[in-house]
């Protein structure tokens, strides 16, 4: 009986099913960078990805890397909100316009930085970030508050203001 198996209890044949395979996930191998989904050139700043443009909290979301994290976040003279993100993360993409608005509205008093955990896993590991999106607020080079998951702008601002 091809394609059927015997059921010992009843002696009747039941059709067999092929094994279920999980959907394939995008590769996060370092030699294959993740696609840049849902990002505009403005998010990288005028100088491109990983640039230090907007480093003064001038109203743009600044892209950080493991190499630039110290200068952009730890040595900042204003509080810094860091979004740990990934190109494949839907909630991360949903937060992008919210954080861009916050960066514009709080220019000069808050810097907003994003770090792609697939491209720069060192910082993610150093701060124990296990989920994306994770938002971490830094003051004086130290993390003072952490939030996991996307949320509406009003709620995010309420949570950030409660930390002040």
XYZ file of N, CA, C and O in Angstrom:
656
model
N 0.832 -1.179 0.000
C 0.000 0.000 0.000
C 0.871 1.235 0.000
O 1.309 1.688 1.037
N 1.086 1.790 -1.112
C 1.919 2.966 -1.232
C 1.160 4.203 -0.778
O 0.008 4.394 -1.139
N 1.823 5.059 0.018
C 1.213 6.305 0.463
C 0.214 6.112 1.595
O -0.505 7.019 1.944
N 0.124 4.883 2.144
C -0.782 4.642 3.259
C -0.032 3.893 4.332
O 0.946 3.211 4.078
N -0.520 4.016 5.532
C 0.090 3.279 6.633
C -0.992 2.464 7.325
O -2.168 2.811 7.295
N -0.555 1.401 7.919
C -1.494 0.540 8.648
C -1.711 1.111 10.044
O -0.783 1.572 10.688
N -2.928 1.122 10.474
C -3.221 1.480 11.857
C -3.493 0.184 12.596
O -4.469 -0.503 12.295
N -2.626 -0.150 13.542
C -2.738 -1.437 14.195
C -4.062 -1.619 14.952
O -4.598 -2.706 14.994
N -4.635 -0.606 15.522
C -5.831 -0.761 16.340
C -7.040 -1.157 15.511
O -7.874 -1.931 15.946
N -7.176 -0.628 14.320
C -8.366 -0.882 13.526
C -8.082 -1.698 12.278
O -9.008 -2.173 11.640
N -6.868 -1.822 11.891
C -6.528 -2.581 10.714
C -6.885 -1.882 9.409
O -6.834 -2.480 8.363
N -7.280 -0.581 9.474
C -7.601 0.156 8.268
C -6.445 1.053 7.906
O -5.672 1.466 8.761
N -6.368 1.362 6.671
C -5.276 2.196 6.192
C -5.666 3.665 6.255
O -6.799 4.022 5.955
N -4.739 4.491 6.681
C -4.963 5.940 6.711
C -3.942 6.591 5.795
O -2.796 6.152 5.728
N -4.343 7.629 5.054
C -3.370 8.278 4.166
C -2.266 8.953 4.980
O -2.504 9.448 6.073
N -1.070 8.939 4.441
C 0.048 9.605 5.122
C 0.170 11.022 4.606
O -0.156 11.315 3.461
N 0.648 11.878 5.451
C 0.864 13.279 5.081
C 2.350 13.556 5.043
O 3.090 13.023 5.863
N 2.759 14.406 4.130
C 4.184 14.748 4.132
C 4.501 15.552 5.396
O 3.636 16.229 5.951
N 5.733 15.454 5.886
C 6.085 16.207 7.094
C 5.948 17.710 6.843
O 6.215 18.199 5.748
N 5.512 18.409 7.873
C 5.333 19.850 7.774
C 6.667 20.554 7.936
O 7.424 20.237 8.857
N 6.956 21.469 7.052
C 8.203 22.217 7.161
C 7.881 23.653 7.517
O 6.930 24.235 6.996
N 8.635 24.226 8.443
C 8.381 25.619 8.820
C 8.732 26.552 7.669
O 9.560 26.218 6.822
N 8.099 27.721 7.620
C 8.452 28.678 6.571
C 9.890 29.117 6.737
O 10.406 29.198 7.844
N 10.550 29.373 5.629
C 11.943 29.789 5.713
C 12.017 31.232 6.188
O 11.173 32.057 5.869
N 13.007 31.501 6.998
C 13.234 32.833 7.519
C 14.338 33.501 6.726
O 15.216 32.826 6.196
N 14.328 34.836 6.664
C 15.395 35.515 5.945
C 16.740 35.251 6.613
O 16.822 35.112 7.822
N 17.738 35.180 5.805
C 19.081 34.941 6.308
C 19.605 36.157 7.040
O 19.443 37.283 6.607
N 20.217 35.895 8.197
C 20.840 37.005 8.913
C 22.345 36.777 8.976
O 23.017 37.260 9.853
N 22.836 36.005 8.030
C 24.262 35.744 7.958
C 24.988 37.047 7.662
O 24.570 37.816 6.811
N 26.090 37.326 8.389
C 26.797 38.601 8.211
C 27.242 38.888 6.785
O 27.324 40.033 6.391
N 27.508 37.836 5.989
C 27.961 38.101 4.631
C 26.804 38.433 3.695
O 27.017 38.830 2.572
N 25.569 38.259 4.176
C 24.391 38.577 3.380
C 23.552 39.596 4.127
O 22.711 39.231 4.933
N 23.793 40.896 3.921
C 23.037 41.885 4.665
C 21.548 41.794 4.374
O 21.145 41.434 3.279
N 20.761 42.099 5.391
C 19.310 42.069 5.234
C 18.879 43.148 4.267
O 19.497 44.204 4.176
N 17.799 42.908 3.531
C 17.320 43.942 2.619
C 16.836 45.148 3.400
O 16.372 45.023 4.517
N 16.950 46.303 2.807
C 16.557 47.538 3.468
C 15.099 47.806 3.137
O 14.797 48.534 2.229
N 14.230 47.190 3.900
C 12.800 47.278 3.655
C 12.227 48.484 4.386
O 12.483 48.684 5.564
N 11.445 49.269 3.683
C 10.696 50.341 4.312
C 11.518 51.506 4.808
O 11.113 52.190 5.731
N 12.694 51.727 4.260
C 13.549 52.817 4.724
C 13.698 53.838 3.616
O 13.834 53.509 2.465
N 13.702 55.076 4.006
C 13.915 56.140 3.031
C 15.308 56.713 3.233
O 15.902 56.552 4.291
N 15.859 57.406 2.241
C 17.185 58.003 2.390
C 17.252 58.955 3.568
O 18.287 59.093 4.192
N 16.158 59.598 3.917
C 16.173 60.538 5.042
C 16.471 59.836 6.354
O 17.028 60.424 7.270
N 16.115 58.542 6.450
C 16.363 57.822 7.685
C 17.842 57.555 7.901
O 18.284 57.385 9.028
N 18.602 57.489 6.828
C 20.031 57.272 6.957
C 20.784 58.589 7.106
O 21.957 58.587 7.418
N 20.125 59.688 6.891
C 20.812 60.968 6.912
C 21.445 61.218 5.558
O 21.564 60.319 4.738
N 21.865 62.446 5.292
C 22.393 62.790 3.987
C 23.656 62.029 3.608
O 23.938 61.836 2.438
N 24.429 61.591 4.585
C 25.689 60.931 4.267
C 25.551 59.430 4.099
O 26.508 58.750 3.812
N 24.358 58.865 4.313
C 24.143 57.444 4.088
C 24.095 56.648 5.364
O 24.156 57.185 6.458
N 23.985 55.313 5.247
C 23.835 54.458 6.401
C 25.027 54.538 7.333
O 26.157 54.580 6.903
N 24.733 54.527 8.625
C 25.792 54.524 9.614
C 26.479 55.852 9.774
O 27.442 55.976 10.503
N 25.993 56.869 9.118
C 26.662 58.156 9.199
C 26.366 58.820 10.519
O 25.406 58.500 11.189
N 27.178 59.749 10.869
C 26.977 60.484 12.108
C 26.211 61.766 11.852
O 26.159 62.639 12.705
N 25.605 61.895 10.684
C 24.822 63.096 10.427
C 23.642 63.112 11.373
O 23.110 62.089 11.732
N 23.237 64.269 11.804
C 22.150 64.373 12.757
C 22.604 64.030 14.152
O 21.795 63.849 15.034
N 23.901 63.930 14.373
C 24.417 63.507 15.656
C 24.081 64.477 16.770
O 24.094 64.122 17.924
N 23.736 65.699 16.462
C 23.388 66.656 17.491
C 21.924 66.629 17.864
O 21.466 67.485 18.584
N 21.176 65.637 17.402
C 19.763 65.574 17.715
C 19.003 66.633 16.937
O 18.135 67.307 17.463
N 19.341 66.785 15.655
C 18.771 67.861 14.850
C 17.459 67.496 14.176
O 17.084 68.088 13.190
N 16.739 66.523 14.698
C 15.430 66.210 14.164
C 15.373 65.060 13.192
O 14.356 64.851 12.558
N 16.433 64.302 13.067
C 16.437 63.138 12.189
C 16.743 61.897 13.004
O 17.420 61.965 14.024
N 16.252 60.762 12.537
C 16.631 59.484 13.130
C 17.999 59.139 12.564
O 18.197 59.126 11.354
N 18.948 58.887 13.435
C 20.327 58.636 13.042
C 20.579 57.131 13.085
O 20.184 56.466 14.044
N 21.223 56.619 12.070
C 21.551 55.199 12.037
C 22.907 54.986 12.683
O 23.905 55.577 12.279
N 22.931 54.132 13.704
C 24.172 53.817 14.409
C 24.642 52.424 14.008
O 23.884 51.630 13.452
N 25.892 52.158 14.320
C 26.473 50.833 14.135
C 27.246 50.504 15.403
O 27.389 51.352 16.290
N 27.758 49.288 15.486
C 28.594 48.951 16.638
C 29.754 49.930 16.757
O 30.134 50.337 17.854
N 30.302 50.339 15.616
C 31.462 51.235 15.598
C 31.112 52.666 16.019
O 31.950 53.354 16.605
N 29.895 53.126 15.723
C 29.546 54.520 16.024
C 28.687 54.677 17.281
O 28.382 55.793 17.678
N 28.309 53.567 17.899
C 27.399 53.614 19.043
C 27.957 54.472 20.190
O 27.236 55.273 20.781
N 29.232 54.314 20.487
C 29.830 55.072 21.597
C 29.693 56.579 21.363
O 29.262 57.319 22.240
N 30.057 57.040 20.169
C 29.992 58.472 19.879
C 28.562 58.995 19.829
O 28.267 60.065 20.344
N 27.669 58.236 19.184
C 26.297 58.709 18.996
C 25.433 58.593 20.246
O 24.529 59.404 20.452
N 25.698 57.595 21.066
C 24.815 57.320 22.204
C 25.505 57.557 23.542
O 25.056 58.371 24.352
N 26.588 56.869 23.789
C 27.216 56.917 25.104
C 27.861 58.265 25.409
O 27.897 58.683 26.568
N 28.377 58.952 24.396
C 29.019 60.252 24.608
C 28.098 61.432 24.291
O 28.574 62.562 24.188
N 26.810 61.189 24.139
C 25.871 62.250 23.770
C 25.649 63.212 24.930
O 25.668 62.820 26.092
N 25.420 64.477 24.570
C 25.152 65.488 25.591
C 23.650 65.670 25.840
O 23.259 66.505 26.643
N 22.827 64.898 25.140
C 21.377 64.907 25.347
C 20.936 63.455 25.548
O 21.656 62.530 25.179
N 19.762 63.231 26.127
C 19.256 61.859 26.216
C 19.105 61.266 24.811
O 18.828 61.983 23.850
N 19.278 59.960 24.713
C 19.216 59.273 23.424
C 18.236 58.110 23.523
O 18.330 57.290 24.437
N 17.299 58.067 22.580
C 16.378 56.941 22.465
C 16.887 56.056 21.339
O 16.986 56.499 20.188
N 17.243 54.813 21.673
C 17.787 53.881 20.693
C 16.722 52.846 20.362
O 16.151 52.223 21.253
N 16.479 52.684 19.063
C 15.584 51.619 18.594
C 16.457 50.492 18.052
O 17.188 50.673 17.085
N 16.391 49.333 18.718
C 17.061 48.144 18.221
C 16.080 47.500 17.246
O 14.962 47.144 17.633
N 16.481 47.389 15.992
C 15.548 47.057 14.922
C 16.122 46.001 13.996
O 17.284 45.609 14.122
N 15.292 45.550 13.066
C 15.722 44.632 12.006
C 14.845 44.886 10.789
O 13.670 45.247 10.928
N 15.403 44.690 9.617
C 14.677 44.959 8.379
C 13.444 44.079 8.232
O 12.441 44.497 7.670
N 13.471 42.870 8.764
C 12.370 41.926 8.618
C 11.271 42.123 9.658
O 10.232 41.458 9.618
N 11.461 43.043 10.595
C 10.556 43.220 11.737
C 9.427 44.199 11.403
O 9.668 45.393 11.263
N 8.214 43.702 11.273
C 7.060 44.542 10.947
C 6.779 45.615 11.987
O 6.606 46.788 11.646
N 6.722 45.273 13.289
C 6.497 46.310 14.297
C 7.594 47.379 14.311
O 7.324 48.537 14.601
N 8.817 46.985 13.957
C 9.912 47.961 13.868
C 9.618 48.984 12.774
O 9.806 50.183 12.963
N 9.152 48.480 11.637
C 8.819 49.381 10.529
C 7.657 50.286 10.905
O 7.624 51.451 10.511
N 6.703 49.772 11.678
C 5.569 50.595 12.109
C 6.021 51.740 13.016
O 5.417 52.812 13.021
N 7.082 51.533 13.770
C 7.602 52.569 14.668
C 8.409 53.643 13.946
O 8.610 54.732 14.481
N 8.888 53.359 12.740
C 9.765 54.282 12.027
C 9.170 55.678 11.880
O 9.819 56.660 12.258
N 7.934 55.847 11.376
C 7.399 57.210 11.250
C 7.121 57.865 12.607
O 7.250 59.075 12.748
N 6.777 57.070 13.600
C 6.535 57.600 14.952
C 7.820 58.193 15.510
O 7.839 59.316 16.020
N 8.911 57.453 15.385
C 10.190 57.946 15.901
C 10.714 59.120 15.092
O 11.357 60.023 15.652
N 10.430 59.161 13.798
C 10.835 60.306 12.981
C 10.114 61.568 13.458
O 10.722 62.638 13.562
N 8.830 61.457 13.779
C 8.078 62.602 14.307
C 8.636 63.049 15.649
O 8.803 64.247 15.899
N 8.918 62.101 16.523
C 9.462 62.436 17.840
C 10.826 63.104 17.682
O 11.119 64.085 18.375
N 11.651 62.613 16.774
C 12.972 63.214 16.546
C 12.826 64.667 16.109
O 13.569 65.544 16.574
N 11.854 64.955 15.226
C 11.636 66.338 14.768
C 11.090 67.214 15.893
O 11.542 68.331 16.098
N 10.109 66.685 16.617
C 9.460 67.478 17.667
C 10.373 67.749 18.854
O 10.229 68.767 19.525
N 11.289 66.840 19.132
C 12.160 66.991 20.300
C 13.613 67.250 19.905
O 14.528 66.953 20.683
N 13.803 67.807 18.723
C 15.156 68.127 18.250
C 15.855 69.021 19.262
O 15.269 69.960 19.783
N 17.102 68.697 19.554
C 17.880 69.486 20.499
C 17.749 69.010 21.933
O 18.622 69.248 22.746
N 16.665 68.297 22.265
C 16.499 67.800 23.633
C 16.511 66.274 23.712
O 16.649 65.713 24.793
N 16.363 65.606 22.563
C 16.387 64.150 22.504
C 16.942 63.726 21.153
O 16.506 64.227 20.120
N 17.875 62.819 21.176
C 18.398 62.248 19.933
C 17.747 60.879 19.751
O 17.623 60.110 20.699
N 17.326 60.565 18.531
C 16.744 59.262 18.225
C 17.698 58.529 17.288
O 18.080 59.057 16.244
N 18.069 57.325 17.699
C 19.056 56.526 16.981
C 18.467 55.141 16.747
O 17.732 54.630 17.597
N 18.768 54.556 15.596
C 18.372 53.166 15.385
C 19.599 52.336 15.068
O 20.569 52.818 14.473
N 19.548 51.079 15.506
C 20.652 50.158 15.288
C 20.076 48.842 14.785
O 19.200 48.265 15.432
N 20.529 48.386 13.627
C 20.056 47.136 13.039
C 20.783 45.969 13.703
O 22.003 45.837 13.579
N 20.028 45.133 14.403
C 20.630 44.048 15.174
C 21.237 42.952 14.304
O 22.107 42.216 14.762
N 20.785 42.838 13.062
C 21.376 41.839 12.165
C 22.736 42.294 11.649
O 23.637 41.488 11.483
N 22.882 43.571 11.394
C 24.146 44.108 10.893
C 25.136 44.387 12.005
O 26.353 44.342 11.783
N 24.645 44.715 13.192
C 25.515 45.114 14.307
C 25.096 44.401 15.589
O 24.532 45.018 16.500
N 25.382 43.108 15.693
C 24.924 42.340 16.848
C 25.713 42.573 18.137
O 25.257 42.198 19.213
N 26.870 43.201 18.061
C 27.688 43.408 19.258
C 26.995 44.265 20.301
O 26.974 43.929 21.494
N 26.425 45.372 19.875
C 25.741 46.273 20.809
C 24.483 45.609 21.343
O 24.173 45.710 22.534
N 23.764 44.930 20.478
C 22.566 44.208 20.910
C 22.920 43.236 22.029
O 22.252 43.189 23.064
N 23.961 42.479 21.842
C 24.392 41.501 22.831
C 24.861 42.181 24.123
O 24.534 41.733 25.226
N 25.598 43.272 23.989
C 26.126 43.976 25.161
C 25.019 44.492 26.079
O 25.193 44.553 27.298
N 23.871 44.842 25.502
C 22.763 45.373 26.302
C 21.648 44.352 26.520
O 20.582 44.697 27.036
N 21.883 43.114 26.149
C 20.934 42.041 26.421
C 19.609 42.179 25.691
O 18.581 41.743 26.202
N 19.636 42.759 24.500
C 18.409 42.936 23.724
C 18.050 41.607 23.073
O 18.815 41.069 22.291
N 16.854 41.089 23.414
C 16.422 39.792 22.907
C 15.270 39.897 21.919
O 14.980 38.936 21.220
N 14.585 41.031 21.878
C 13.416 41.198 21.010
C 13.520 42.495 20.236
O 14.129 43.454 20.698
N 12.881 42.499 19.064
C 12.776 43.734 18.296
C 11.306 44.039 18.091
O 10.512 43.107 17.935
N 10.914 45.273 18.137
C 11.756 46.412 18.482
C 11.921 46.537 19.993
O 10.985 46.303 20.756
N 13.125 46.881 20.395
C 13.390 47.293 21.767
C 13.810 48.747 21.701
O 14.658 49.126 20.898
N 13.192 49.571 22.519
C 13.561 50.982 22.643
C 14.258 51.134 23.976
O 13.745 50.705 25.010
N 15.430 51.753 23.959
C 16.196 51.942 25.180
C 16.576 53.410 25.288
O 17.127 53.983 24.351
N 16.250 54.007 26.418
C 16.575 55.409 26.664
C 17.877 55.487 27.444
O 18.027 54.839 28.488
N 18.823 56.268 26.923
C 20.127 56.461 27.550
C 20.244 57.895 28.043
O 19.852 58.834 27.342
N 20.810 58.050 29.234
C 21.155 59.372 29.776
C 22.555 59.284 30.362
O 22.834 58.383 31.151
N 23.397 60.216 29.971
C 24.767 60.209 30.488
C 25.507 58.926 30.169
O 26.348 58.487 30.942
N 25.185 58.307 29.046
C 25.862 57.092 28.625
C 25.350 55.818 29.275
O 25.882 54.744 29.030
N 24.301 55.919 30.083
C 23.761 54.747 30.778
C 22.317 54.502 30.363
O 21.540 55.447 30.244
N 21.930 53.237 30.185
C 20.522 52.949 29.894
C 19.689 53.182 31.154
O 20.034 52.707 32.229
N 18.610 53.951 31.011
C 17.770 54.263 32.171
C 16.363 53.681 32.045
O 15.639 53.603 33.038
N 15.967 53.289 30.837
C 14.636 52.727 30.652
C 14.612 51.913 29.360
O 15.278 52.273 28.388
N 13.848 50.821 29.385
C 13.754 49.958 28.212
C 12.295 49.598 27.965
O 11.549 49.340 28.906
N 11.902 49.619 26.700
C 10.549 49.271 26.280
C 10.648 48.251 25.160
O 11.479 48.397 24.272
N 9.792 47.247 25.180
C 9.788 46.248 24.124
C 8.452 46.298 23.405
O 7.402 46.307 24.034
N 8.506 46.379 22.082
C 7.300 46.354 21.264
C 6.906 47.726 20.755
O 7.326 48.750 21.284
N 6.099 47.711 19.706
C 5.614 48.951 19.105
C 4.460 49.493 19.943
O 3.764 48.743 20.619
N 4.300 50.802 19.910
C 3.197 51.461 20.603
C 2.884 52.750 19.898
O 3.723 53.292 19.190
N 1.683 53.273 20.087
C 1.329 54.551 19.468
C 2.190 55.685 20.021
O 2.721 55.605 21.136
N 2.310 56.736 19.253
C 3.150 57.869 19.617
C 2.774 58.443 20.991
O 3.648 58.688 21.828
N 1.486 58.662 21.215
C 1.058 59.263 22.485
C 1.495 58.420 23.681
O 2.029 58.935 24.662
N 1.300 57.114 23.587
C 1.690 56.238 24.691
C 3.205 56.212 24.868
O 3.714 56.237 25.992
N 3.940 56.188 23.767
C 5.394 56.195 23.840
C 5.895 57.464 24.522
O 6.746 57.422 25.415
N 5.337 58.614 24.138
C 5.743 59.878 24.763
C 5.399 59.896 26.245
O 6.180 60.398 27.064
N 4.246 59.353 26.616
C 3.873 59.289 28.032
C 4.887 58.458 28.817
O 5.313 58.847 29.908
N 5.272 57.327 28.253
C 6.238 56.462 28.934
C 7.611 57.126 29.038
O 8.279 57.020 30.070
N 8.027 57.813 27.979
C 9.315 58.503 28.012
C 9.292 59.653 29.006
O 10.247 59.865 29.756
N 8.198 60.424 29.018
C 8.092 61.559 29.926
C 8.044 61.106 31.391
O 8.496 61.822 32.269
N 7.513 59.936 31.656
C 7.446 59.413 33.030
C 8.829 59.097 33.569
O 9.039 59.115 34.785
N 9.791 58.850 32.676
C 11.167 58.533 33.092
C 11.932 59.790 33.464
O 12.833 59.764 34.275
N 11.556 60.905 32.877
C 12.300 62.154 33.082
C 12.276 62.509 34.489
O 12.533 62.725 35.420
